[in-house]
GROMACS .gro file of C-alpha atoms in nm:
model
  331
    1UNK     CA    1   0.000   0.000   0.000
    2UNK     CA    2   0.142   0.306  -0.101
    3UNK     CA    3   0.216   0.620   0.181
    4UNK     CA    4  -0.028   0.921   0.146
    5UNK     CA    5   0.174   1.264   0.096
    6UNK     CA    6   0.096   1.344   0.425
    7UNK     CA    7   0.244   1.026   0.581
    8UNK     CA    8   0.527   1.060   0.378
    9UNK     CA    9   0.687   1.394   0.554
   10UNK     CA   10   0.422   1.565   0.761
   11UNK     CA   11   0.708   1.819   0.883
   12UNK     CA   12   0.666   1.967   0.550
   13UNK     CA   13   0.334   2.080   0.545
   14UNK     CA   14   0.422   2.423   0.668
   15UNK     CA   15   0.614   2.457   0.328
   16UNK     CA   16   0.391   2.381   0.029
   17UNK     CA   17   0.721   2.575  -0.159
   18UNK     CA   18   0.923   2.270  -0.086
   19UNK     CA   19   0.671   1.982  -0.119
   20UNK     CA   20   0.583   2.132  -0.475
   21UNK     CA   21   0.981   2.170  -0.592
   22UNK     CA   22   1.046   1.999  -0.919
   23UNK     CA   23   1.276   1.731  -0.906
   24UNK     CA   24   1.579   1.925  -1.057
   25UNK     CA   25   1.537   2.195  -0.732
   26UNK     CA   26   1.581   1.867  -0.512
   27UNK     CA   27   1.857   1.756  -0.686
   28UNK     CA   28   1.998   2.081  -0.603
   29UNK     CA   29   1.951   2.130  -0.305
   30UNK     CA   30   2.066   1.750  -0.194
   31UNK     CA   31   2.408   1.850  -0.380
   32UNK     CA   32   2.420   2.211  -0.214
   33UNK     CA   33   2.381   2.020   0.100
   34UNK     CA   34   2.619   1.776   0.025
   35UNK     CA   35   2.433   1.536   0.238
   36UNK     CA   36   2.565   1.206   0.113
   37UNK     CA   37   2.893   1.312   0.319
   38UNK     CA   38   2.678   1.270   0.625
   39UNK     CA   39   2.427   1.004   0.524
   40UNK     CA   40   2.459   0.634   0.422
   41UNK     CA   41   2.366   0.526   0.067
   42UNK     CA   42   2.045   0.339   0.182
   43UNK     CA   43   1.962   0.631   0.401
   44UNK     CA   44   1.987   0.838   0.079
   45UNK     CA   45   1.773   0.583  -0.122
   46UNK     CA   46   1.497   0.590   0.117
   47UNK     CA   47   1.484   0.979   0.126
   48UNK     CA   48   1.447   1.016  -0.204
   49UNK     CA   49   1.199   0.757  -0.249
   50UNK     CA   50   1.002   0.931   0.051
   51UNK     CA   51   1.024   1.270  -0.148
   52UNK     CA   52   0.899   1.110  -0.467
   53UNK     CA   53   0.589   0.936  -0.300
   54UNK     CA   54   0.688   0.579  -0.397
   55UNK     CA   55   0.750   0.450  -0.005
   56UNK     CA   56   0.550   0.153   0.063
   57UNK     CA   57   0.470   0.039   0.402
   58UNK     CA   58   0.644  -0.299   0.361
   59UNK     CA   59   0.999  -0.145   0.255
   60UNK     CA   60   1.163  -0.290   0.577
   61UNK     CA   61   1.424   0.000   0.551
   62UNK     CA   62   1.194   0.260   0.539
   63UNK     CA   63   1.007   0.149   0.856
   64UNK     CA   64   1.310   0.119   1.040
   65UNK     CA   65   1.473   0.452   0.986
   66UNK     CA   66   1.160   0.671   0.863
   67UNK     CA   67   1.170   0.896   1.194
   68UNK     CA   68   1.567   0.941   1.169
   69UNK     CA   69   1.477   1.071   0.779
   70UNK     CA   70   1.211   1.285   0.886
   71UNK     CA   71   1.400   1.413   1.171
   72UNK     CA   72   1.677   1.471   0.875
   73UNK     CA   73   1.427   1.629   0.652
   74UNK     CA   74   1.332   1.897   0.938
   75UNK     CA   75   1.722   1.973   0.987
   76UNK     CA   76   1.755   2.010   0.659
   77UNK     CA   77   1.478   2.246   0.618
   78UNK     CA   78   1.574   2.478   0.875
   79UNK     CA   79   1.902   2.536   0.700
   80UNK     CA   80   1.749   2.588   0.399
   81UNK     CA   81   1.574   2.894   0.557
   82UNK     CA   82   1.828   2.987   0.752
   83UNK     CA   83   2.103   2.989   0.362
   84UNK     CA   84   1.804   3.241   0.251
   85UNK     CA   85   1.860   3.478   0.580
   86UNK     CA   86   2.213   3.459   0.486
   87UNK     CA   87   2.218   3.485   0.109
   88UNK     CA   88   1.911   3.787   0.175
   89UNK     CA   89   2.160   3.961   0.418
   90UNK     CA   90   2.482   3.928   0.185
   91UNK     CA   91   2.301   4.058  -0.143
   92UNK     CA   92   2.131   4.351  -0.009
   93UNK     CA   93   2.172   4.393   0.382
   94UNK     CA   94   1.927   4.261   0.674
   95UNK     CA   95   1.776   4.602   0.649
   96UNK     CA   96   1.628   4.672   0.312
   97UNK     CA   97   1.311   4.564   0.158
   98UNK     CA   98   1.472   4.324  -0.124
   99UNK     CA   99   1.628   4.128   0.163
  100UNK     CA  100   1.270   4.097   0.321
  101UNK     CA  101   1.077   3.945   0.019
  102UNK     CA  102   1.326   3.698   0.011
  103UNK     CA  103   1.265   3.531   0.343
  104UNK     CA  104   0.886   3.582   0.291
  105UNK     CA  105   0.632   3.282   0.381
  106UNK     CA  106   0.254   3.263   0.305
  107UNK     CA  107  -0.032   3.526   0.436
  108UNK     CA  108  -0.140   3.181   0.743
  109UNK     CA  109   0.180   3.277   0.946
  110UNK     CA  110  -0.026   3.568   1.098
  111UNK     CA  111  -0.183   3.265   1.275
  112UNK     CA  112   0.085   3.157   1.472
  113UNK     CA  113   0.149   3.417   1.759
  114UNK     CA  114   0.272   3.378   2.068
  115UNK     CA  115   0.150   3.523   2.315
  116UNK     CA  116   0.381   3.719   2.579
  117UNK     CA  117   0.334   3.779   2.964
  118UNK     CA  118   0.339   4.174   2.913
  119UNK     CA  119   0.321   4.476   3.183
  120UNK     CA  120   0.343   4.827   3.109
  121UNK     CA  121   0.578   4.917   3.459
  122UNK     CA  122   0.878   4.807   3.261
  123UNK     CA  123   0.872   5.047   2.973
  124UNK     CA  124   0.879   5.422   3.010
  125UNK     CA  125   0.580   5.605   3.088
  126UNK     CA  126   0.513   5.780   2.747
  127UNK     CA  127   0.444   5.415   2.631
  128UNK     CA  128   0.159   5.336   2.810
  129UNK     CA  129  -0.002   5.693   2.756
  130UNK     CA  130   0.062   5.702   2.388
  131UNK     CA  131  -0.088   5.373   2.383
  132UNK     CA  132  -0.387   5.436   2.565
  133UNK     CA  133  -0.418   5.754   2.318
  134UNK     CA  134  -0.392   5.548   2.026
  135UNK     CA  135  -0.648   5.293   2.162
  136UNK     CA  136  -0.903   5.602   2.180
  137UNK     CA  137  -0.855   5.687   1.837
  138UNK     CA  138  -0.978   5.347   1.693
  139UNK     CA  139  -1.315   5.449   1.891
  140UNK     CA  140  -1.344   5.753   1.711
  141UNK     CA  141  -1.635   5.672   1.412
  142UNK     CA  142  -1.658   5.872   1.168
  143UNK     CA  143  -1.929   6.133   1.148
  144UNK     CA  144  -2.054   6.328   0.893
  145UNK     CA  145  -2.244   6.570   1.050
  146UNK     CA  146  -1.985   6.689   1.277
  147UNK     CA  147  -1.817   7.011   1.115
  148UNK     CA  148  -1.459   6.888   1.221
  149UNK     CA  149  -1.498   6.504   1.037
  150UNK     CA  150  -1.652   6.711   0.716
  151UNK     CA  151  -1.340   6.948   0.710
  152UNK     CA  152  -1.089   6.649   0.773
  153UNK     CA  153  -1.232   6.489   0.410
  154UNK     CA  154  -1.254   6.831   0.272
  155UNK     CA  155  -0.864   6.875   0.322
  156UNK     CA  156  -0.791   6.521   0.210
  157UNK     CA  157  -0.930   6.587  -0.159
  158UNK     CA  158  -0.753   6.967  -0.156
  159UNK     CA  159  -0.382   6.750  -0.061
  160UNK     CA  160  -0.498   6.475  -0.357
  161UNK     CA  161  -0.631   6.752  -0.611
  162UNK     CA  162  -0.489   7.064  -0.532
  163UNK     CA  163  -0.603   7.180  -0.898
  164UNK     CA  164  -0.929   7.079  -0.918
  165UNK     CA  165  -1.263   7.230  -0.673
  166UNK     CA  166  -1.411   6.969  -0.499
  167UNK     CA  167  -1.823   7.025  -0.551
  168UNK     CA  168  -1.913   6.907  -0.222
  169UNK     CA  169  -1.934   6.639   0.043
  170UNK     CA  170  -2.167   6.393  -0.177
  171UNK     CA  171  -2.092   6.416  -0.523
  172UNK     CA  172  -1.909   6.149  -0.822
  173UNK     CA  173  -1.578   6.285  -0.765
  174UNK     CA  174  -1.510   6.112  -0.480
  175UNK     CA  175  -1.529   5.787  -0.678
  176UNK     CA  176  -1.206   5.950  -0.912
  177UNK     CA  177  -0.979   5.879  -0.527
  178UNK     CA  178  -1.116   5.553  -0.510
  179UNK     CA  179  -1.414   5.553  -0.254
  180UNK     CA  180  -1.713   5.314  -0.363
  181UNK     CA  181  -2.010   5.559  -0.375
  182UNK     CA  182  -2.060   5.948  -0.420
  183UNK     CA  183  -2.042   5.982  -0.026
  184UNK     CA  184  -1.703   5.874   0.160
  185UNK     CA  185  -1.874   5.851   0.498
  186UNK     CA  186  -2.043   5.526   0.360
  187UNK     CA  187  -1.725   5.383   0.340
  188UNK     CA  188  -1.537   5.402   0.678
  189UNK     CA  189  -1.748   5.163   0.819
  190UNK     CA  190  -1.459   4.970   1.088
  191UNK     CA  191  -1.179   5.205   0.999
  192UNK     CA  192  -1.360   5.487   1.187
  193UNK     CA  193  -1.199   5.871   1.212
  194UNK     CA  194  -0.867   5.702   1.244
  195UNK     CA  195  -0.848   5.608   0.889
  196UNK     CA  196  -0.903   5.917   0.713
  197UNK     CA  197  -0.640   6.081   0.989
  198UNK     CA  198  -0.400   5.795   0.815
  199UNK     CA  199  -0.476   5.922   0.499
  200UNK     CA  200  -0.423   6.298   0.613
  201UNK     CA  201  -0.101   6.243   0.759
  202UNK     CA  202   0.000   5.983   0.434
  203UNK     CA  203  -0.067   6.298   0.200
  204UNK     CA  204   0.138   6.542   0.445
  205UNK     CA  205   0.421   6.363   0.526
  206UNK     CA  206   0.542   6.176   0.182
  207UNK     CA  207   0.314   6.389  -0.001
  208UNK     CA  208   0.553   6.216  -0.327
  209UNK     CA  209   0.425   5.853  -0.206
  210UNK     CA  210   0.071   5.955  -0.119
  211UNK     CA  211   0.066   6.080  -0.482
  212UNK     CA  212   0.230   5.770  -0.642
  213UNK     CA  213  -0.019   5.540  -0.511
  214UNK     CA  214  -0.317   5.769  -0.559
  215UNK     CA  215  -0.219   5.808  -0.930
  216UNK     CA  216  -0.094   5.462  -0.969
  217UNK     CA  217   0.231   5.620  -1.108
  218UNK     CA  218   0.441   5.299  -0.969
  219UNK     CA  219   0.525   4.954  -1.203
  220UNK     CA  220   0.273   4.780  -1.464
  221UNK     CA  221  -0.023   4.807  -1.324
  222UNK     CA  222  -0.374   4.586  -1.355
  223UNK     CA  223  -0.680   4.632  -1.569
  224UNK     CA  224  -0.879   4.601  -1.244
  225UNK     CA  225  -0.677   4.818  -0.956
  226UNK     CA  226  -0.776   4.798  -0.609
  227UNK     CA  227  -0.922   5.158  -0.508
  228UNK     CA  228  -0.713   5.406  -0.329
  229UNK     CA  229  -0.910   5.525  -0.080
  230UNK     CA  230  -1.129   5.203   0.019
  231UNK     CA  231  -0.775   5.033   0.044
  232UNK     CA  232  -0.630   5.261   0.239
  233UNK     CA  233  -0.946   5.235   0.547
  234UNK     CA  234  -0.837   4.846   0.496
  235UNK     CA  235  -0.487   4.902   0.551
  236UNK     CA  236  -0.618   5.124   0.920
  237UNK     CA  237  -0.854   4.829   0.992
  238UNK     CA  238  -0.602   4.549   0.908
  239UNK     CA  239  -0.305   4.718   1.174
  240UNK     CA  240  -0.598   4.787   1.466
  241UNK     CA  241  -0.598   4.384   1.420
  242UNK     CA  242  -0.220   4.317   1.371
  243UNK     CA  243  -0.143   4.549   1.684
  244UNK     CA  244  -0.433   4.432   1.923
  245UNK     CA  245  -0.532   4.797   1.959
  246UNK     CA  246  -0.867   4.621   2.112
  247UNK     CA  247  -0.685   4.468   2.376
  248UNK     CA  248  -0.585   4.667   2.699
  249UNK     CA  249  -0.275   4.489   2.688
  250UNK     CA  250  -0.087   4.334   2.371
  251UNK     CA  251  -0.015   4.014   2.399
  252UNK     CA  252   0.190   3.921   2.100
  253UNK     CA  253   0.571   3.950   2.041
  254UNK     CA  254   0.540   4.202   1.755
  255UNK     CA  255   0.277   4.400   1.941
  256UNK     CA  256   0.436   4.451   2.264
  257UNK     CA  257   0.757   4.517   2.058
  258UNK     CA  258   0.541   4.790   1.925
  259UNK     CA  259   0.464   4.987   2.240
  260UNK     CA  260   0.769   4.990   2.278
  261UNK     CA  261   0.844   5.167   1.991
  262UNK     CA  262   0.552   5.389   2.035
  263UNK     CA  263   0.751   5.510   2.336
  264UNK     CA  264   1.002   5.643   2.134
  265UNK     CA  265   0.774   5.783   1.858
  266UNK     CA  266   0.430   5.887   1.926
  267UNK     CA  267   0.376   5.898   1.534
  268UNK     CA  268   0.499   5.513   1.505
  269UNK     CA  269   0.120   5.436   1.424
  270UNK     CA  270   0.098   5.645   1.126
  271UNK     CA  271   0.392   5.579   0.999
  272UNK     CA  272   0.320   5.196   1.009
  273UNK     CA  273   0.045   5.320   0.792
  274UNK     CA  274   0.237   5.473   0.562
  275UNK     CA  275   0.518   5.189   0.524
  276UNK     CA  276   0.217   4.926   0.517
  277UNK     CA  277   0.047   5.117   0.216
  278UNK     CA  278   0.394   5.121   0.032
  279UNK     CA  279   0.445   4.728   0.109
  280UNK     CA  280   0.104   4.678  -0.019
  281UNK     CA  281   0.161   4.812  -0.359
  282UNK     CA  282   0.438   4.639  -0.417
  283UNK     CA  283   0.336   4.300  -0.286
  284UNK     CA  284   0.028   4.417  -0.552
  285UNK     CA  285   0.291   4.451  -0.817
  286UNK     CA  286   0.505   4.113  -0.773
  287UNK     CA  287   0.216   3.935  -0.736
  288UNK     CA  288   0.051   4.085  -1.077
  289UNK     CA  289  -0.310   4.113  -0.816
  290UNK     CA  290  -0.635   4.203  -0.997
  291UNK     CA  291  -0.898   4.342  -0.752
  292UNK     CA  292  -1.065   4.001  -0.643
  293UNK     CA  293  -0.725   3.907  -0.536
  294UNK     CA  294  -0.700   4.232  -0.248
  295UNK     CA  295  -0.775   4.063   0.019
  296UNK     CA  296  -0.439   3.797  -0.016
  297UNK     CA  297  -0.214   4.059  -0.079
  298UNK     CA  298  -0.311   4.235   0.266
  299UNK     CA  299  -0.250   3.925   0.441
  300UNK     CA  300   0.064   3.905   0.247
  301UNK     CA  301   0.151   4.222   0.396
  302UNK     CA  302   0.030   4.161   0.709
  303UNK     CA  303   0.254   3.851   0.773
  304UNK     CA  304   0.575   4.052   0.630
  305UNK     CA  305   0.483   4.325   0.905
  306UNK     CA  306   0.443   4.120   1.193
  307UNK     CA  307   0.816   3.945   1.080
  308UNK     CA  308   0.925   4.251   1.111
  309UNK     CA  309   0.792   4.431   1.445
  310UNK     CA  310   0.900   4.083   1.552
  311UNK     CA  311   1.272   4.141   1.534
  312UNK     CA  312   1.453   4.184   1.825
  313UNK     CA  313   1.681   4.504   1.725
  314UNK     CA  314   1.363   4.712   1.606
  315UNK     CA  315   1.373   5.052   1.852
  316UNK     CA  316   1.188   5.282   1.603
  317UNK     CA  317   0.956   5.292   1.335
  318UNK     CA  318   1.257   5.404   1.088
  319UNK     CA  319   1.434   5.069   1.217
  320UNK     CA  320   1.180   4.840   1.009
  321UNK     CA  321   1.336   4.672   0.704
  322UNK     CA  322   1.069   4.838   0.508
  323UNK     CA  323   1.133   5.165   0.610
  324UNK     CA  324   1.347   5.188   0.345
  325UNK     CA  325   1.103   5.089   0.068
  326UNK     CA  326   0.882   5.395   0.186
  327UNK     CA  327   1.236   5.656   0.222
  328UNK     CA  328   1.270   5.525  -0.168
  329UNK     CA  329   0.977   5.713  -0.264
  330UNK     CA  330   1.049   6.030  -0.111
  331UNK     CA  331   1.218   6.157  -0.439
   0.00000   0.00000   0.00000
């Protein structure tokens, strides 16, 4: 009776990029490897039969030594990520966006957080209070009738059209930025007051960027393009998540990591914003995304985010990897 893939090497099923390799990348990678140094030939025989599915349960050999070759397989593995860290870090630098992409894994690694025993007397006091701050904005909806919400949307079509009179609050040129209907305050929906502030401080601060990705200006783009403005109240929604901003107290690695951070720079939030709308468009453009196909690519960049606010020598915002893709578009 033949092994199901699954029997076969179940320590694999984390990486569908290696159980899918042709059989000329194994042959590579058992040479790179050099693994025959280390392993007997019948040891070698049965781990390639194992790779190519054609183990059967009576192969005396295989029973015998199948946890020894698994156990081999999962060694082997972890070197084979850890040659990318190394290769990423010699080509381009631990720091820079190229070197990132390299070492990237699928959108479900989002899933696997650990949580971390976390209390706010060990950081400095700013931390907490910035925090707390920031957790009040997400609580913030957005309202159209107050003056101060109609003003904030008023100023965010003057910094994307500076040239052209906006008619009014309701009217078809909205849809030109990319919100869904002739009112914006339809759209905020879960991203609240705090989104369009994203958006405000986006179009301030790297007004070039802001621009870029309004106009599309940036690679080969898609017949079907997500929609500026609906993806950037995504992009809010997706980091309340990411962060825990719901929680009193993060919990996660990456999340405490960023209070921390926050304590250093109370405008680490919106720059997050900023760097996540850059990563976005390009993960959009290696990907070659059409619209249907939003929702993966925010995951995408969701799990590259957390990787990074996961690092252990990440003290500011401008310390992220990415960092540098957004700097790139400041000229």
């Amino acid at each position: 009776m033949r092994l199901r893939h699954r029997k076969c090497i179940p320590s694999c099923s984390s990486n569908p990029r290696f159980v899918h390799s042709t059989h000329l990348d194994l042959l590579i990678f058992v040479k790179f490897f050099n693994f025959t140094s280390h392993c007997s030939n019948e040891f070698m025989r049965l781990f390639l039969k194992c790779i190519c599915f054609q183990v059967d349960e009576d192969d005396y050999p295989w029973t015998h030594n199948k946890s020894n070759i698994l156990a081999w397989l999962h060694k082997s593995l972890t070197r084979k990520s850890e040659l990318a860290q190394c290769i990423a870090t010699a080509m381009v630098g631990p720091r820079t966006w190229i070197g990132a992409i390299f070492n990237r894994t699928g959108p479900k690694s989002s899933g696997n957080n650990k949580y971390v025993d976390f209390n706010f007397t060990t950081l400095v006091q700013a931390s907490e209070a910035r925090y707390q701050r920031l957790r009040d904005r997400i609580n913030v909806p957005y309202d159209e009738t107050r003056v101060e919400h109609q003003k904030a949307l008023v100023e965010l079509w003057n910094l994307a059209y500076p040239d052209v009179t906006l008619k009014g609050l309701i009217s078809d040129q909205w849809k030109e930025m990319g919100w869904q209907g002739v009112n914006p305050s339809t759209d905020f929906r879960g991203g609240g007051f705090l989104s369009l502030e994203n958006l405000l401080y986006f179009a301030k601060t790297f007004p070039n960027g802001f621009r870029r990705l309004l106009l599309k200006q940036q690679g080969k783009r898609a017949t079907w393009e997500y929609p500026f403005a609906v993806a950037g109240i995504n992009i809010s929604f997706m980091l309340t998540e990411m962060l825990e901003l719901y929680l009193v107290k993060p919990r996660c690695q990456q999340c405490i990591n960023f209070v921390k951070i926050l304590g250093e720079d109370e405008d680490a939030f919106d720059v997050l914003y900023c760097i996540a709308f850059v990563m976005m468009d390009a993960q959009w453009l290696a990907m070659h995304a059409s619209y249907m196909e939003f929702n993966e690519v925010l995951q995408v960049t969701r799990a590259q985010l957390e990787r990074e606010l996961a690092l252990e020598d990440i003290y500011r915002i401008r310390d992220l990897p990415a960092f540098n893709l957004l700097y790139s578009w400041l000229f």
